[in-house]
mmCIF file of C-alpha atoms in Angstrom:
data_model
loop_
_atom_site.group_PDB
_atom_site.id
_atom_site.type_symbol
_atom_site.label_atom_id
_atom_site.label_comp_id
_atom_site.label_asym_id
_atom_site.label_seq_id
_atom_site.Cartn_x
_atom_site.Cartn_y
_atom_site.Cartn_z
ATOM 1 C CA UNK A 60 0.000 0.000 0.000
ATOM 2 C CA UNK A 61 1.339 3.409 -0.994
ATOM 3 C CA UNK A 62 0.824 5.970 1.736
ATOM 4 C CA UNK A 63 0.363 9.528 0.393
ATOM 5 C CA UNK A 64 2.942 12.067 1.491
ATOM 6 C CA UNK A 65 1.778 14.441 4.235
ATOM 7 C CA UNK A 66 0.836 17.869 2.912
ATOM 8 C CA UNK A 67 1.371 19.311 6.402
ATOM 9 C CA UNK A 68 5.160 19.096 5.916
ATOM 10 C CA UNK A 69 5.759 18.497 2.200
ATOM 11 C CA UNK A 70 6.592 21.066 -0.440
ATOM 12 C CA UNK A 71 7.420 18.506 -3.131
ATOM 13 C CA UNK A 72 5.087 15.482 -3.295
ATOM 14 C CA UNK A 73 7.621 13.097 -4.879
ATOM 15 C CA UNK A 74 8.091 10.006 -2.726
ATOM 16 C CA UNK A 75 11.277 9.076 -4.596
ATOM 17 C CA UNK A 76 12.871 12.461 -3.948
ATOM 18 C CA UNK A 77 11.984 12.287 -0.243
ATOM 19 C CA UNK A 78 13.424 8.790 0.076
ATOM 20 C CA UNK A 79 16.582 9.759 -1.822
ATOM 21 C CA UNK A 80 17.086 12.746 0.468
ATOM 22 C CA UNK A 81 16.507 10.519 3.511
ATOM 23 C CA UNK A 82 19.146 8.047 2.302
ATOM 24 C CA UNK A 83 21.678 10.734 1.361
ATOM 25 C CA UNK A 84 21.547 12.169 4.862
ATOM 26 C CA UNK A 85 21.723 8.753 6.553
ATOM 27 C CA UNK A 86 18.575 9.344 8.608
ATOM 28 C CA UNK A 87 18.186 5.617 9.170
ATOM 29 C CA UNK A 88 20.524 6.146 12.130
ATOM 30 C CA UNK A 89 17.854 8.292 13.792
ATOM 31 C CA UNK A 90 15.217 5.596 13.350
ATOM 32 C CA UNK A 91 17.573 2.995 14.773
ATOM 33 C CA UNK A 92 18.276 5.106 17.869
ATOM 34 C CA UNK A 93 14.564 5.737 18.403
ATOM 35 C CA UNK A 94 13.650 2.133 17.510
ATOM 36 C CA UNK A 95 10.902 3.500 15.270
ATOM 37 C CA UNK A 96 10.658 3.254 11.467
ATOM 38 C CA UNK A 97 8.775 6.031 9.696
ATOM 39 C CA UNK A 98 6.179 5.071 7.098
ATOM 40 C CA UNK A 99 6.422 8.553 5.602
ATOM 41 C CA UNK A 100 10.060 9.647 5.665
ATOM 42 C CA UNK A 101 8.934 13.219 4.973
ATOM 43 C CA UNK A 102 7.906 13.619 8.608
ATOM 44 C CA UNK A 103 11.401 12.737 9.806
ATOM 45 C CA UNK A 104 13.076 14.917 7.180
ATOM 46 C CA UNK A 105 10.946 17.895 8.214
ATOM 47 C CA UNK A 106 11.561 17.280 11.927
ATOM 48 C CA UNK A 107 15.335 17.418 11.392
ATOM 49 C CA UNK A 108 15.340 20.524 9.201
ATOM 50 C CA UNK A 109 16.397 23.753 10.944
ATOM 51 C CA UNK A 110 15.015 27.074 9.551
ATOM 52 C CA UNK A 111 18.527 28.038 8.406
ATOM 53 C CA UNK A 112 18.818 25.022 6.096
ATOM 54 C CA UNK A 113 18.554 25.681 2.361
ATOM 55 C CA UNK A 114 19.422 22.231 0.981
ATOM 56 C CA UNK A 115 16.069 20.675 1.814
ATOM 57 C CA UNK A 116 13.528 22.024 -0.658
ATOM 58 C CA UNK A 117 11.186 19.064 -0.234
ATOM 59 C CA UNK A 118 9.637 19.811 3.162
ATOM 60 C CA UNK A 119 9.080 22.703 5.511
ATOM 61 C CA UNK A 120 11.351 23.146 8.564
ATOM 62 C CA UNK A 121 10.615 21.631 11.975
ATOM 63 C CA UNK A 122 8.685 24.549 13.514
ATOM 64 C CA UNK A 123 5.143 23.226 12.954
ATOM 65 C CA UNK A 124 6.038 19.756 14.186
ATOM 66 C CA UNK A 125 7.821 21.232 17.190
ATOM 67 C CA UNK A 126 4.674 23.082 18.237
ATOM 68 C CA UNK A 127 2.654 19.874 18.014
ATOM 69 C CA UNK A 128 5.302 17.759 19.730
ATOM 70 C CA UNK A 129 5.475 20.139 22.679
ATOM 71 C CA UNK A 130 1.730 19.729 23.311
ATOM 72 C CA UNK A 131 1.785 15.947 22.804
ATOM 73 C CA UNK A 132 4.735 15.489 25.151
ATOM 74 C CA UNK A 133 3.165 17.698 27.810
ATOM 75 C CA UNK A 134 0.009 15.576 27.796
ATOM 76 C CA UNK A 135 1.841 12.247 27.807
ATOM 77 C CA UNK A 136 4.098 13.191 30.713
ATOM 78 C CA UNK A 137 1.113 14.465 32.693
ATOM 79 C CA UNK A 138 -0.805 11.253 32.003
ATOM 80 C CA UNK A 139 2.146 9.103 33.053
ATOM 81 C CA UNK A 140 2.575 10.969 36.332
ATOM 82 C CA UNK A 141 -1.068 10.499 37.283
ATOM 83 C CA UNK A 142 -0.981 6.826 36.304
ATOM 84 C CA UNK A 143 2.011 6.228 38.566
ATOM 85 C CA UNK A 144 0.511 8.159 41.494
ATOM 86 C CA UNK A 145 -3.215 8.855 41.529
ATOM 87 C CA UNK A 146 -2.859 10.893 44.729
ATOM 88 C CA UNK A 147 -0.171 13.234 43.467
ATOM 89 C CA UNK A 148 -0.952 16.929 43.924
ATOM 90 C CA UNK A 149 -1.553 19.172 40.907
ATOM 91 C CA UNK A 150 1.188 21.531 42.106
ATOM 92 C CA UNK A 151 3.783 18.750 42.030
ATOM 93 C CA UNK A 152 2.614 17.676 38.571
ATOM 94 C CA UNK A 153 3.061 21.275 37.427
ATOM 95 C CA UNK A 154 6.566 21.398 38.912
ATOM 96 C CA UNK A 155 7.622 18.193 37.139
ATOM 97 C CA UNK A 156 6.113 19.279 33.820
ATOM 98 C CA UNK A 157 7.741 22.699 33.943
ATOM 99 C CA UNK A 158 11.052 21.173 34.939
ATOM 100 C CA UNK A 159 10.939 18.767 32.022
ATOM 101 C CA UNK A 160 9.993 21.621 29.673
ATOM 102 C CA UNK A 161 13.412 23.129 30.370
ATOM 103 C CA UNK A 162 15.436 23.201 27.137
ATOM 104 C CA UNK A 163 18.344 21.531 28.879
ATOM 105 C CA UNK A 164 16.346 18.430 29.790
ATOM 106 C CA UNK A 165 15.329 17.579 26.238
ATOM 107 C CA UNK A 166 18.643 18.690 24.757
ATOM 108 C CA UNK A 167 20.480 16.368 27.137
ATOM 109 C CA UNK A 168 18.396 13.366 26.067
ATOM 110 C CA UNK A 169 18.772 14.322 22.390
ATOM 111 C CA UNK A 170 22.577 14.339 22.665
ATOM 112 C CA UNK A 171 22.541 11.219 24.858
ATOM 113 C CA UNK A 172 20.953 9.555 21.817
ATOM 114 C CA UNK A 173 23.768 11.021 19.688
ATOM 115 C CA UNK A 174 21.333 12.623 17.231
ATOM 116 C CA UNK A 175 22.796 16.138 17.115
ATOM 117 C CA UNK A 176 24.772 15.522 13.921
ATOM 118 C CA UNK A 177 21.553 14.643 12.067
ATOM 119 C CA UNK A 178 20.140 18.183 12.256
ATOM 120 C CA UNK A 179 20.117 19.883 8.859
ATOM 121 C CA UNK A 180 21.231 23.491 9.219
ATOM 122 C CA UNK A 181 23.499 26.130 7.695
ATOM 123 C CA UNK A 182 24.278 28.152 10.803
ATOM 124 C CA UNK A 183 27.937 28.550 11.871
ATOM 125 C CA UNK A 184 26.862 29.888 15.266
ATOM 126 C CA UNK A 185 24.556 26.914 15.903
ATOM 127 C CA UNK A 186 27.340 24.534 14.892
ATOM 128 C CA UNK A 187 29.678 26.196 17.401
ATOM 129 C CA UNK A 188 27.055 26.086 20.167
ATOM 130 C CA UNK A 189 26.277 22.404 19.578
ATOM 131 C CA UNK A 190 29.979 21.474 19.383
ATOM 132 C CA UNK A 191 30.702 23.264 22.643
ATOM 133 C CA UNK A 192 27.773 21.608 24.395
ATOM 134 C CA UNK A 193 28.548 18.108 23.095
ATOM 135 C CA UNK A 194 32.202 18.389 24.170
ATOM 136 C CA UNK A 195 31.034 18.201 27.800
ATOM 137 C CA UNK A 196 29.765 14.636 27.305
ATOM 138 C CA UNK A 197 31.930 11.620 28.101
ATOM 139 C CA UNK A 198 32.996 9.950 24.878
ATOM 140 C CA UNK A 199 31.854 6.356 24.330
ATOM 141 C CA UNK A 200 29.534 6.523 27.334
ATOM 142 C CA UNK A 201 26.534 4.219 26.938
ATOM 143 C CA UNK A 202 22.999 5.542 26.566
ATOM 144 C CA UNK A 203 21.915 3.763 29.747
ATOM 145 C CA UNK A 204 24.700 5.387 31.733
ATOM 146 C CA UNK A 205 23.901 8.823 30.344
ATOM 147 C CA UNK A 206 20.221 8.473 31.185
ATOM 148 C CA UNK A 207 21.092 7.295 34.687
ATOM 149 C CA UNK A 208 23.189 10.343 35.493
ATOM 150 C CA UNK A 209 22.043 12.692 38.232
ATOM 151 C CA UNK A 210 18.942 14.674 37.259
ATOM 152 C CA UNK A 211 20.873 17.939 37.517
ATOM 153 C CA UNK A 212 22.890 16.772 34.510
ATOM 154 C CA UNK A 213 19.763 17.111 32.394
ATOM 155 C CA UNK A 214 19.549 20.895 32.704
ATOM 156 C CA UNK A 215 22.779 22.419 31.454
ATOM 157 C CA UNK A 216 22.148 26.079 30.697
ATOM 158 C CA UNK A 217 24.554 25.984 27.747
ATOM 159 C CA UNK A 218 22.307 23.597 25.796
ATOM 160 C CA UNK A 219 21.368 25.127 22.414
ATOM 161 C CA UNK A 220 17.597 25.624 22.140
ATOM 162 C CA UNK A 221 17.559 23.980 18.701
ATOM 163 C CA UNK A 222 18.344 20.578 20.235
ATOM 164 C CA UNK A 223 15.185 20.648 22.348
ATOM 165 C CA UNK A 224 13.199 22.050 19.415
ATOM 166 C CA UNK A 225 14.182 19.152 17.156
ATOM 167 C CA UNK A 226 13.448 16.647 19.914
ATOM 168 C CA UNK A 227 9.888 17.991 20.193
ATOM 169 C CA UNK A 228 9.566 18.057 16.399
ATOM 170 C CA UNK A 229 10.416 14.356 16.266
ATOM 171 C CA UNK A 230 7.695 13.720 18.857
ATOM 172 C CA UNK A 231 5.226 15.524 16.579
ATOM 173 C CA UNK A 232 6.530 13.660 13.532
ATOM 174 C CA UNK A 233 5.973 10.260 15.125
ATOM 175 C CA UNK A 234 2.498 11.313 16.276
ATOM 176 C CA UNK A 235 1.474 12.123 12.691
ATOM 177 C CA UNK A 236 3.292 9.175 11.136
ATOM 178 C CA UNK A 237 1.666 6.690 13.536
ATOM 179 C CA UNK A 238 -1.822 7.851 12.628
ATOM 180 C CA UNK A 239 -2.109 10.178 15.645
ATOM 181 C CA UNK A 240 -1.349 7.366 18.093
ATOM 182 C CA UNK A 241 -0.435 8.755 21.498
ATOM 183 C CA UNK A 242 0.450 5.293 22.741
ATOM 184 C CA UNK A 243 2.924 4.745 19.925
ATOM 185 C CA UNK A 244 4.614 8.040 20.741
ATOM 186 C CA UNK A 245 4.868 7.114 24.410
ATOM 187 C CA UNK A 246 6.201 3.646 23.614
ATOM 188 C CA UNK A 247 9.065 5.333 21.747
ATOM 189 C CA UNK A 248 9.933 8.025 24.283
ATOM 190 C CA UNK A 249 9.015 6.518 27.649
ATOM 191 C CA UNK A 250 12.366 4.677 28.002
ATOM 192 C CA UNK A 251 14.193 8.006 27.727
ATOM 193 C CA UNK A 252 12.008 9.725 30.354
ATOM 194 C CA UNK A 253 11.548 6.824 32.763
ATOM 195 C CA UNK A 254 14.542 7.589 34.967
ATOM 196 C CA UNK A 255 13.789 11.302 35.115
ATOM 197 C CA UNK A 256 10.089 10.880 35.978
ATOM 198 C CA UNK A 257 10.723 8.246 38.638
ATOM 199 C CA UNK A 258 13.402 10.324 40.335
ATOM 200 C CA UNK A 259 11.266 13.455 40.208
ATOM 201 C CA UNK A 260 8.314 11.684 41.810
ATOM 202 C CA UNK A 261 10.370 9.908 44.484
ATOM 203 C CA UNK A 262 12.471 12.948 45.329
ATOM 204 C CA UNK A 263 10.379 15.928 44.229
ATOM 205 C CA UNK A 264 12.322 18.947 43.057
ATOM 206 C CA UNK A 265 11.785 22.154 44.964
ATOM 207 C CA UNK A 266 9.460 24.617 43.291
ATOM 208 C CA UNK A 267 12.245 26.992 42.204
ATOM 209 C CA UNK A 268 10.102 30.110 41.806
ATOM 210 C CA UNK A 269 8.491 29.661 45.222
ATOM 211 C CA UNK A 270 11.861 28.930 46.844
ATOM 212 C CA UNK A 271 13.506 32.059 45.443
ATOM 213 C CA UNK A 272 10.538 34.236 46.412
ATOM 214 C CA UNK A 273 10.677 32.897 49.961
ATOM 215 C CA UNK A 274 14.391 33.628 50.184
ATOM 216 C CA UNK A 275 14.247 37.223 49.031
ATOM 217 C CA UNK A 276 15.047 36.803 45.371
ATOM 218 C CA UNK A 277 13.548 39.012 42.676
ATOM 219 C CA UNK A 278 13.213 39.340 38.916
ATOM 220 C CA UNK A 279 15.522 42.019 37.517
ATOM 221 C CA UNK A 280 14.466 41.896 33.881
ATOM 222 C CA UNK A 281 12.466 39.906 31.346
ATOM 223 C CA UNK A 282 12.804 40.174 27.584
ATOM 224 C CA UNK A 283 12.631 38.191 24.340
ATOM 225 C CA UNK A 284 15.711 37.093 22.416
ATOM 226 C CA UNK A 285 15.491 35.796 18.837
ATOM 227 C CA UNK A 286 17.884 32.929 19.572
ATOM 228 C CA UNK A 287 17.093 32.098 23.210
ATOM 229 C CA UNK A 288 13.360 32.833 23.310
ATOM 230 C CA UNK A 289 12.040 34.326 26.561
ATOM 231 C CA UNK A 290 14.808 35.417 28.927
ATOM 232 C CA UNK A 291 14.563 36.180 32.640
ATOM 233 C CA UNK A 292 17.245 37.557 34.982
ATOM 234 C CA UNK A 293 16.803 36.785 38.677
ATOM 235 C CA UNK A 294 18.813 38.313 41.527
ATOM 236 C CA UNK A 295 19.197 36.700 44.971
ATOM 237 C CA UNK A 296 19.998 38.382 48.304
ATOM 238 C CA UNK A 297 23.789 38.234 47.907
ATOM 239 C CA UNK A 298 23.496 40.169 44.647
ATOM 240 C CA UNK A 299 24.314 37.276 42.348
ATOM 241 C CA UNK A 300 22.249 37.082 39.165
ATOM 242 C CA UNK A 301 21.063 34.101 37.155
ATOM 243 C CA UNK A 302 19.797 34.010 33.570
ATOM 244 C CA UNK A 303 17.014 31.656 32.548
ATOM 245 C CA UNK A 304 15.524 30.930 29.133
ATOM 246 C CA UNK A 305 12.386 29.191 27.930
ATOM 247 C CA UNK A 306 9.464 29.214 25.516
ATOM 248 C CA UNK A 307 7.455 31.468 27.812
ATOM 249 C CA UNK A 308 8.151 34.048 30.509
ATOM 250 C CA UNK A 309 7.146 31.584 33.225
ATOM 251 C CA UNK A 310 9.460 28.857 31.919
ATOM 252 C CA UNK A 311 12.326 31.352 31.634
ATOM 253 C CA UNK A 312 11.693 32.503 35.214
ATOM 254 C CA UNK A 313 11.535 28.908 36.411
ATOM 255 C CA UNK A 314 14.818 28.154 34.626
ATOM 256 C CA UNK A 315 16.584 31.141 36.211
ATOM 257 C CA UNK A 316 15.239 30.286 39.667
ATOM 258 C CA UNK A 317 16.226 26.635 39.232
ATOM 259 C CA UNK A 318 19.841 27.607 38.553
ATOM 260 C CA UNK A 319 19.827 29.816 41.635
ATOM 261 C CA UNK A 320 18.318 27.057 43.792
ATOM 262 C CA UNK A 321 20.893 24.481 42.669
ATOM 263 C CA UNK A 322 23.763 26.781 43.657
ATOM 264 C CA UNK A 323 22.142 27.976 46.893
ATOM 265 C CA UNK A 324 21.282 24.471 48.132
ATOM 266 C CA UNK A 325 24.761 23.148 47.324
ATOM 267 C CA UNK A 326 26.610 25.849 49.243
#
């Protein structure tokens, strides 16, 4: 059975061209790491295409799939938390969801899977950012070991936003490709989130915004950056400042407060 190419991501409707492009860029590696084979390769091609790329003229870039993937992932994580603990409080669910929404969490998992080299882009600055971030990882370290590292390892502030964006785009791509199957999406990604969710529920993270407010911290400035998204600067009582980024003002504030909390509680 020939499955028609998805108009939601395709510019050129030629299956042969899409498949040739997929093979040229060795995207089979991505499927092998995810343990999922795409019926329509166009979804995967689109999910891996950064807005700066000009070589891919067959699909749109990842932005539409990223938007969808963000919503799908948010729902699936929320569902999983309630399944594991029916008595969990909404505030703790919110804390875990917001913590996972941090760019560093998803970027860490993306690089743990060694998928960063599959992103199609023509941005020297992005290449430099990704190279710098990846250099912090232990070479030849297994995926299991990386995913079993301390939770704090998941939220490195130097993580390029594009890594998390592509991760979410792949979530959206699999959702469409599987016929809108939420269960299929979760079957693919649950192994990567299992350790994080279990640790978060057994040893709940502090609500960073609440903690900083209670300890005299304050927001110094909030603004939007084209590369980073929403940015928030938080100052604590000793005068030290922390920068947070995110898709919204609240996520950026949470990110900044989280960095402050980690340093304050480790002193």
